[in-house]
PDB file of C-alpha atoms in Angstrom:
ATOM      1  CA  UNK A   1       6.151  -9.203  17.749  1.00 82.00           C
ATOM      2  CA  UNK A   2       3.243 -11.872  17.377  1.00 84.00           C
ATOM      3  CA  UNK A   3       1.137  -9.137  18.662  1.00 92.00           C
ATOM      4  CA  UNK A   4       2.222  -6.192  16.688  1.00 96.00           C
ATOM      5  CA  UNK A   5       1.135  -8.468  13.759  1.00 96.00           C
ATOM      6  CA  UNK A   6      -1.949  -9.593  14.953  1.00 96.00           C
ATOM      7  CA  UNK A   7      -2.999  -5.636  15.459  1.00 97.00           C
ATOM      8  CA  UNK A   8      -1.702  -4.388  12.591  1.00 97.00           C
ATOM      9  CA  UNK A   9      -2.992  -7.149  10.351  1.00 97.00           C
ATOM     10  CA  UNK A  10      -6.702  -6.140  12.178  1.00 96.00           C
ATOM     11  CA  UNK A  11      -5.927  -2.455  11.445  1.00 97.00           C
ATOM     12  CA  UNK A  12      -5.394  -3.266   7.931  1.00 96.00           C
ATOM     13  CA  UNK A  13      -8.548  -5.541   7.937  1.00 95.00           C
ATOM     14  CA  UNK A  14     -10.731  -2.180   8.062  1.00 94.00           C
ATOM     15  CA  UNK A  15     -11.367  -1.796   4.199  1.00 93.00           C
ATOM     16  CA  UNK A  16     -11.564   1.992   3.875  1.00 93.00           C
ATOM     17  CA  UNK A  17     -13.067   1.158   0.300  1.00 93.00           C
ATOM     18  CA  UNK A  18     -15.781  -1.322   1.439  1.00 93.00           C
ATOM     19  CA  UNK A  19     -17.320   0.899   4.129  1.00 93.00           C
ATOM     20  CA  UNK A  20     -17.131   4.193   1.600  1.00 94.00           C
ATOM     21  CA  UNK A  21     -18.817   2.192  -0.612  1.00 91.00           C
ATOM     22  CA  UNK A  22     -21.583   1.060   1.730  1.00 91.00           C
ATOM     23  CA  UNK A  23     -22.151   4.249   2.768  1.00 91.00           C
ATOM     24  CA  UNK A  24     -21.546   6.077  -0.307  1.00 85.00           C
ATOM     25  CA  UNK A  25     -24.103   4.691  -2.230  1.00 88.00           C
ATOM     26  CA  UNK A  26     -24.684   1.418  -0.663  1.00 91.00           C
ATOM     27  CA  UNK A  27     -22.019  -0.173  -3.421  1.00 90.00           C
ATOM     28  CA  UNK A  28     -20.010  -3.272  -2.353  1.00 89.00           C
ATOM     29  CA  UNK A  29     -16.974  -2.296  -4.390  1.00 90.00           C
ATOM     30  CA  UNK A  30     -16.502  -6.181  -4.156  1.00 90.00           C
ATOM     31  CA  UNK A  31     -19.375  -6.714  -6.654  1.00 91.00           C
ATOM     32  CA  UNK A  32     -18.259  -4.512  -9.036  1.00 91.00           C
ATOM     33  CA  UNK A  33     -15.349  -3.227 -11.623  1.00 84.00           C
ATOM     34  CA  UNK A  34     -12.310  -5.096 -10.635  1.00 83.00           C
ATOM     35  CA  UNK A  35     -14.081  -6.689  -7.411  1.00 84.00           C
ATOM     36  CA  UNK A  36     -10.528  -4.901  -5.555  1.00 89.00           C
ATOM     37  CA  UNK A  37     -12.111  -2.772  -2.783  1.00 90.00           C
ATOM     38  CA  UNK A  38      -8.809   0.158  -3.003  1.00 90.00           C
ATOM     39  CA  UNK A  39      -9.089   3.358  -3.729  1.00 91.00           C
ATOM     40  CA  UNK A  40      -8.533   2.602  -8.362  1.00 90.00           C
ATOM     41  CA  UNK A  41     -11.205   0.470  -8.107  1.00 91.00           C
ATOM     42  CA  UNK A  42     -13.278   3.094  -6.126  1.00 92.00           C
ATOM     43  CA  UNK A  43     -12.473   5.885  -8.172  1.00 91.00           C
ATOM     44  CA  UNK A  44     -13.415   4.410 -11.207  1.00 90.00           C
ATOM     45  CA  UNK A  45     -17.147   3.187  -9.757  1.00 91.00           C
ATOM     46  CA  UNK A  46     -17.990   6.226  -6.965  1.00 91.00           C
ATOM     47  CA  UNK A  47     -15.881   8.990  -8.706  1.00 90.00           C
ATOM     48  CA  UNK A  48     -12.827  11.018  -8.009  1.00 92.00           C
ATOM     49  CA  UNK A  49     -13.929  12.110  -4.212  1.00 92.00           C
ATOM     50  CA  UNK A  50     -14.658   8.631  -3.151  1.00 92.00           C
ATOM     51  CA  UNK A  51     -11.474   7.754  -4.531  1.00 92.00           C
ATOM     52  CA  UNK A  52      -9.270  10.037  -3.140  1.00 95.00           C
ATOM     53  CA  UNK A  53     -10.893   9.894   0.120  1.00 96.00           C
ATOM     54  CA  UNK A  54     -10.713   5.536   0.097  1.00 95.00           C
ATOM     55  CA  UNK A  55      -6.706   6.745  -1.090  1.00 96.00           C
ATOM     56  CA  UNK A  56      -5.829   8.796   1.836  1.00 97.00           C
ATOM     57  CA  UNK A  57      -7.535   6.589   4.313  1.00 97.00           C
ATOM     58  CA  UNK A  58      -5.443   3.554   2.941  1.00 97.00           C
ATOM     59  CA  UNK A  59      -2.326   5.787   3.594  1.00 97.00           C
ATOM     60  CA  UNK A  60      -3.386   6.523   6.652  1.00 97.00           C
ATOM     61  CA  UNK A  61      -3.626   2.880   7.972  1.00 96.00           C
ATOM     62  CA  UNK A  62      -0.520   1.675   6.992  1.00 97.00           C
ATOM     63  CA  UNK A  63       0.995   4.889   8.695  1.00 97.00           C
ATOM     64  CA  UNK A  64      -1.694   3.991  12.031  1.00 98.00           C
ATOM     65  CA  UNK A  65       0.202   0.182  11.939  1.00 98.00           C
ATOM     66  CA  UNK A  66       2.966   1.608  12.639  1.00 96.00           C
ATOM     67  CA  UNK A  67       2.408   4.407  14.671  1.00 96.00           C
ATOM     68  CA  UNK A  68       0.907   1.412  17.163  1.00 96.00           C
ATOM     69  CA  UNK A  69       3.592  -0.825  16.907  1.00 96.00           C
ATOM     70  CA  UNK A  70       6.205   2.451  18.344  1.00 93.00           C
ATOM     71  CA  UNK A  71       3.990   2.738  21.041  1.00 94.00           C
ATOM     72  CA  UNK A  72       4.448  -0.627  22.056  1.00 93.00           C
ATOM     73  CA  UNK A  73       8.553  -0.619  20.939  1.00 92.00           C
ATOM     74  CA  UNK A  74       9.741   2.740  21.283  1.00 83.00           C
ATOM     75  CA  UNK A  75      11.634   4.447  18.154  1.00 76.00           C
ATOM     76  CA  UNK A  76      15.054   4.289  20.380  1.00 78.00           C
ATOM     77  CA  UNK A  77      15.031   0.483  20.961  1.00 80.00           C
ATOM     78  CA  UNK A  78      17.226  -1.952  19.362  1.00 83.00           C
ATOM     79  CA  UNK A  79      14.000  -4.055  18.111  1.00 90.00           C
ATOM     80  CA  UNK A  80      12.129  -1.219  16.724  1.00 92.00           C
ATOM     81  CA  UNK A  81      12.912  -1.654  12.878  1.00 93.00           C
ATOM     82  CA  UNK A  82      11.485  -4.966  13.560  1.00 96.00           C
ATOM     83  CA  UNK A  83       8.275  -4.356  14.871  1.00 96.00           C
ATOM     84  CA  UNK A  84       7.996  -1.170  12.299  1.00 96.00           C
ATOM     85  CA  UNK A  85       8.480  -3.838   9.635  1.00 97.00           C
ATOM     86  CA  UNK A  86       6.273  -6.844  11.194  1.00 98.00           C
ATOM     87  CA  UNK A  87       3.176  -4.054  11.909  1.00 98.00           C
ATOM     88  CA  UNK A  88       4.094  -2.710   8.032  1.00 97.00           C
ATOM     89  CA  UNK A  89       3.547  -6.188   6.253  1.00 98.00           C
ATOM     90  CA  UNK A  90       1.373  -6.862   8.749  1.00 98.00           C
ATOM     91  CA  UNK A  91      -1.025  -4.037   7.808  1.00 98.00           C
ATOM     92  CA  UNK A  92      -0.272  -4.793   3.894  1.00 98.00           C
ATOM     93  CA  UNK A  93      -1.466  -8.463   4.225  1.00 98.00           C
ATOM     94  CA  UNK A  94      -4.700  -7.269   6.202  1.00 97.00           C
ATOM     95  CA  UNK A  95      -5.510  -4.831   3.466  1.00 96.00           C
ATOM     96  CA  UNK A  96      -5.136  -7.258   0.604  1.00 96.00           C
ATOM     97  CA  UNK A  97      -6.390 -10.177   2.651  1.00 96.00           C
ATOM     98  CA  UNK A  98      -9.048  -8.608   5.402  1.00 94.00           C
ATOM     99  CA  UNK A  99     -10.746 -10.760   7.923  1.00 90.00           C
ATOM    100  CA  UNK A 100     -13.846  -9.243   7.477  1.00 85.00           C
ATOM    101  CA  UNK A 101     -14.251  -9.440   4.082  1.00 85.00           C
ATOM    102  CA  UNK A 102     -13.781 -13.181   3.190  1.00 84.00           C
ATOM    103  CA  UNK A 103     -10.766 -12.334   2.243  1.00 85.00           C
ATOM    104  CA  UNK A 104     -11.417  -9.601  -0.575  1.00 88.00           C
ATOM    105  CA  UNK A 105      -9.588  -6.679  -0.365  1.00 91.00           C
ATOM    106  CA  UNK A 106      -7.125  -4.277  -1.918  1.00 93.00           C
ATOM    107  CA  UNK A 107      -3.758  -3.992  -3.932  1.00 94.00           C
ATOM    108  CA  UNK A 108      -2.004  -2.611  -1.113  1.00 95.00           C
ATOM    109  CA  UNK A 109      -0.237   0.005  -2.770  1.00 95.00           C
ATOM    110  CA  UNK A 110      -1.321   2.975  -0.616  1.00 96.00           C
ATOM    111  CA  UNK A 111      -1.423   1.212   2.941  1.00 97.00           C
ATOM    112  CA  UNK A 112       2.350   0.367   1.973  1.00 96.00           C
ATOM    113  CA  UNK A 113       3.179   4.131   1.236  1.00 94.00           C
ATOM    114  CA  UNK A 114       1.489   5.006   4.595  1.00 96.00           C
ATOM    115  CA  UNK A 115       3.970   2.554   6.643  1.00 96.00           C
ATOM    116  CA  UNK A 116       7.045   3.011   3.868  1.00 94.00           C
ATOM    117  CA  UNK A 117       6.487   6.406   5.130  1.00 92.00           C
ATOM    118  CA  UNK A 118       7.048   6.473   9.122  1.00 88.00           C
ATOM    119  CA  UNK A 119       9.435   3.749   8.124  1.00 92.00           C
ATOM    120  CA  UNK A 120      11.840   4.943   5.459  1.00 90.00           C
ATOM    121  CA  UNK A 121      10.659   8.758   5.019  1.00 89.00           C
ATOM    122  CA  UNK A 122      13.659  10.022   3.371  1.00 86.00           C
ATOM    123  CA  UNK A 123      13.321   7.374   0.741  1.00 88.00           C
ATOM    124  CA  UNK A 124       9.709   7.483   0.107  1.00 91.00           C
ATOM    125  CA  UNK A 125       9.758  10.539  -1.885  1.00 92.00           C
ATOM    126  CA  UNK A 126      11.640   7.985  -4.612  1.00 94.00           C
ATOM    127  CA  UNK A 127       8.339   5.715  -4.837  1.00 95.00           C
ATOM    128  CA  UNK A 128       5.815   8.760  -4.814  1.00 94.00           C
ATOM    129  CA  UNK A 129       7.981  10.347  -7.922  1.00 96.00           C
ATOM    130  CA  UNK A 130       8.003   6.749  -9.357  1.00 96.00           C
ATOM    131  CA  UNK A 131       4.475   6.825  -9.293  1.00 96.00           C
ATOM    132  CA  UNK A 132       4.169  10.006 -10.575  1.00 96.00           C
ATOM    133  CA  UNK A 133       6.322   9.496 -13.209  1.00 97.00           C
ATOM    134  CA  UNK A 134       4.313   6.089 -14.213  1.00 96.00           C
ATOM    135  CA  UNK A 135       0.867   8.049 -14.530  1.00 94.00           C
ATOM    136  CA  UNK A 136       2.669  10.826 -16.624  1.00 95.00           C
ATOM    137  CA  UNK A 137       3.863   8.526 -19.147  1.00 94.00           C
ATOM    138  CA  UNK A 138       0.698   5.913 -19.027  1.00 94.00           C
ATOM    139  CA  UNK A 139      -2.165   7.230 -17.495  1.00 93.00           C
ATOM    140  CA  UNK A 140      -2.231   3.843 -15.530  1.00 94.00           C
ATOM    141  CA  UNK A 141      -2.497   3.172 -12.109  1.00 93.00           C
ATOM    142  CA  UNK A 142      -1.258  -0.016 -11.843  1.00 94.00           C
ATOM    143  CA  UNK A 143       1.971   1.004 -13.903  1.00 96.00           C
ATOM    144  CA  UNK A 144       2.654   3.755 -11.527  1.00 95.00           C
ATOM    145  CA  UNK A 145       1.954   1.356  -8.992  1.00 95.00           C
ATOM    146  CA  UNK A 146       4.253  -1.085 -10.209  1.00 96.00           C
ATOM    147  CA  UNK A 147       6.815   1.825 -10.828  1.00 97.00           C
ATOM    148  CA  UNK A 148       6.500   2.843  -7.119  1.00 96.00           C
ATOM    149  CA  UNK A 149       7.297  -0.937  -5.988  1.00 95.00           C
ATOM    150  CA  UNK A 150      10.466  -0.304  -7.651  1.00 96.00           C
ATOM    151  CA  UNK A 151      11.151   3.442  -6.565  1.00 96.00           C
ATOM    152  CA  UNK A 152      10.784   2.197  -3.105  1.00 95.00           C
ATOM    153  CA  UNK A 153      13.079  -0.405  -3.342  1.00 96.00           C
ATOM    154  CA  UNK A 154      15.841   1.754  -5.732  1.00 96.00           C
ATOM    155  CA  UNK A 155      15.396   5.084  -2.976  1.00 95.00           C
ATOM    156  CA  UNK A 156      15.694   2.744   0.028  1.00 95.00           C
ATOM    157  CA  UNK A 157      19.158   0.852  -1.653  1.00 96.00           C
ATOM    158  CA  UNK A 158      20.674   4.397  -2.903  1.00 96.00           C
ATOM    159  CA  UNK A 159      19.918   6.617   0.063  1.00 94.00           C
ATOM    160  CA  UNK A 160      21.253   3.815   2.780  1.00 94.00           C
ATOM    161  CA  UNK A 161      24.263   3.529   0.206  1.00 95.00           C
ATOM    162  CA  UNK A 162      25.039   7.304   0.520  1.00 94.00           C
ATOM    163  CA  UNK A 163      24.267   7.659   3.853  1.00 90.00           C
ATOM    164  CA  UNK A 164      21.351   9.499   3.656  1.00 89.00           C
ATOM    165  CA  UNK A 165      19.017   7.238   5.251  1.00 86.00           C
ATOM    166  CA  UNK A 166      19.774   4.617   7.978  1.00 86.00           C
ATOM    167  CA  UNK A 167      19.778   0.944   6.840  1.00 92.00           C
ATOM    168  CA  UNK A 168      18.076  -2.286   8.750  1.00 93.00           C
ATOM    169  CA  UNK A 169      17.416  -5.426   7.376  1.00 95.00           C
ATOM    170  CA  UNK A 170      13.984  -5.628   8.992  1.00 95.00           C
ATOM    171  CA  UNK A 171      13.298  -2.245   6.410  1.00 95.00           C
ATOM    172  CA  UNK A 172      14.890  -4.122   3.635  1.00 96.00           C
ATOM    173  CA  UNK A 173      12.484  -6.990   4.264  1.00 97.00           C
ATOM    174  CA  UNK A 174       9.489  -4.987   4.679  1.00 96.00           C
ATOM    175  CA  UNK A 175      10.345  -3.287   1.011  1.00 96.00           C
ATOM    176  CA  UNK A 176      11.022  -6.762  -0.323  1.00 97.00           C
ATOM    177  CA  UNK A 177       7.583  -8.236   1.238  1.00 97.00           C
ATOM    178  CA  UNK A 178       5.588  -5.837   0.798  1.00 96.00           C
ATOM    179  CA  UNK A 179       6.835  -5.167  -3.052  1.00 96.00           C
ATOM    180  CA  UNK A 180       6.485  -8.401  -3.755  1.00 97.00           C
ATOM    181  CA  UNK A 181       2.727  -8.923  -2.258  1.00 97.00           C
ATOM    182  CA  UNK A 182       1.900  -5.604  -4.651  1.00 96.00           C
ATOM    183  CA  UNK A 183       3.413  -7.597  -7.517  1.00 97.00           C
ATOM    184  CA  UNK A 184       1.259 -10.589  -6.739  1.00 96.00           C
ATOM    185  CA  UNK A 185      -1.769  -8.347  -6.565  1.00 95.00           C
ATOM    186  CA  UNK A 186      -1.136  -6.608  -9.885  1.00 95.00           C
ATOM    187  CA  UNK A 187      -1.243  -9.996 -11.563  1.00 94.00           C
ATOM    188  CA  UNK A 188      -4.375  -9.512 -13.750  1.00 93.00           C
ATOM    189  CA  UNK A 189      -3.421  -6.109 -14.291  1.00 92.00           C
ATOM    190  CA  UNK A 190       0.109  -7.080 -15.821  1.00 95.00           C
ATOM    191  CA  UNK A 191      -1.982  -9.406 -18.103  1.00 94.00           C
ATOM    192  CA  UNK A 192      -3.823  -6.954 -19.164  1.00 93.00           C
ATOM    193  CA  UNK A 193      -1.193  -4.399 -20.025  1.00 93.00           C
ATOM    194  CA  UNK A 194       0.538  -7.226 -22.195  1.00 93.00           C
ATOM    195  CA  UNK A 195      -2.512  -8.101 -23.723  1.00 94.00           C
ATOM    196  CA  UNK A 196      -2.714  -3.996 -24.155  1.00 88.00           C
ATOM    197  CA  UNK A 197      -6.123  -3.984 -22.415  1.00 86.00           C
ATOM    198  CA  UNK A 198      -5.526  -1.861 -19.376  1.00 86.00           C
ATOM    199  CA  UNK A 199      -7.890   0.583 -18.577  1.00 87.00           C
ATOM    200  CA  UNK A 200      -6.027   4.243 -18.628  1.00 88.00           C
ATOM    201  CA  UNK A 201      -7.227   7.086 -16.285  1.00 80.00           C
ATOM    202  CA  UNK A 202      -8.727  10.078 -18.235  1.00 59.00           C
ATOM    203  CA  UNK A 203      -8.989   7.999 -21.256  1.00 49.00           C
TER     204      UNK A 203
END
């Protein structure tokens, strides 16, 4: 399991915003805006394409962390909600905390609804409506980021409680982690929105 950490933390290292950035327009996203290197942060400083592309590339790590970690633990074995959850958080923490970057990254928001979505798929249509639902009625991303945290958690808790979805506690764990490390990373943002300062998208 060590491993599956250790490679999906590296995976998450590879900050999809930095190197669009670079080789964008030669932009360290670290320097600039919100000094995050995620896709908000991108959008707002290299445009919409940039942003979207730094977005889906996010997803797709957290999905890649994964994806490893079932090649190394097949989907049938007793242990593989465990590693899907260690290579999950593990690709979270690299994306908010790379390697390479001394330490600089993201909010983790989209890397976690690339892994919440190999791991949980029936549930992760709650956090992408909770998101969806938090831009509607705010026009800010880190609401509808925030709202997502909790979608996750309330579509994971329901669904298992129905018996729509199949529940673990490794999954629960990774929800719980991994919410709570978005939390963390939205602190200056939730100042903000007190403070009623938060920038809005299309504003």
């Amino acid at each position: 399991m060590g491993m599956i950490g250790l490679v999906a933390y590296a995976v998450g290292s590879l900050s999809s915003g930095y190197l669009v950035g670079k080789l964008y327009r030669n932009v360290d996203l670290r320097r600039v805006g919100s000094g995050s290197t995620g896709a908000t942060n991108t959008f707002r400083n290299l445009g919409p394409g940039a942003g979207v592309l730094v977005a889906l590339l996010d997803v797709l790590k957290g999905a890649a962390a994964v994806w490893i970690a079932r090649q190394i633990v097949p989907a049938g074995s007793g242990l593989a909600p465990v590693a899907d959850a260690v290579a999950a958080i593990g690709a979270v923490v690299g994306h908010c905390w790379p390697a390479f970057l001394e330490g600089r990254g993201g909010r983790g928001v989209a890397t976690g609804f690339g892994a919440f979505l190999f791991i949980a798929t029936s549930a992760w249509a709650a956090a992408v409506i909770a998101f969806v639902l938090g831009m509607a009625f705010t026009r800010m991303v880190s609401v509808a980021s925030l709202a997502s945290v909790a979608g996750a958690l309330a579509g994971y808790l329901v669904l298992t409680w129905l018996g729509l979805a199949t529940f673990h506690p490794a999954t629960l764990v990774f929800v719980l982690v991994a919410g709570g490390i978005i939390v963390w990373r939205h602190r200056p943002n939730i100042e903000r929105i007190m403070r009623g300062a938060e920038p809005r998208v299309l504003s």
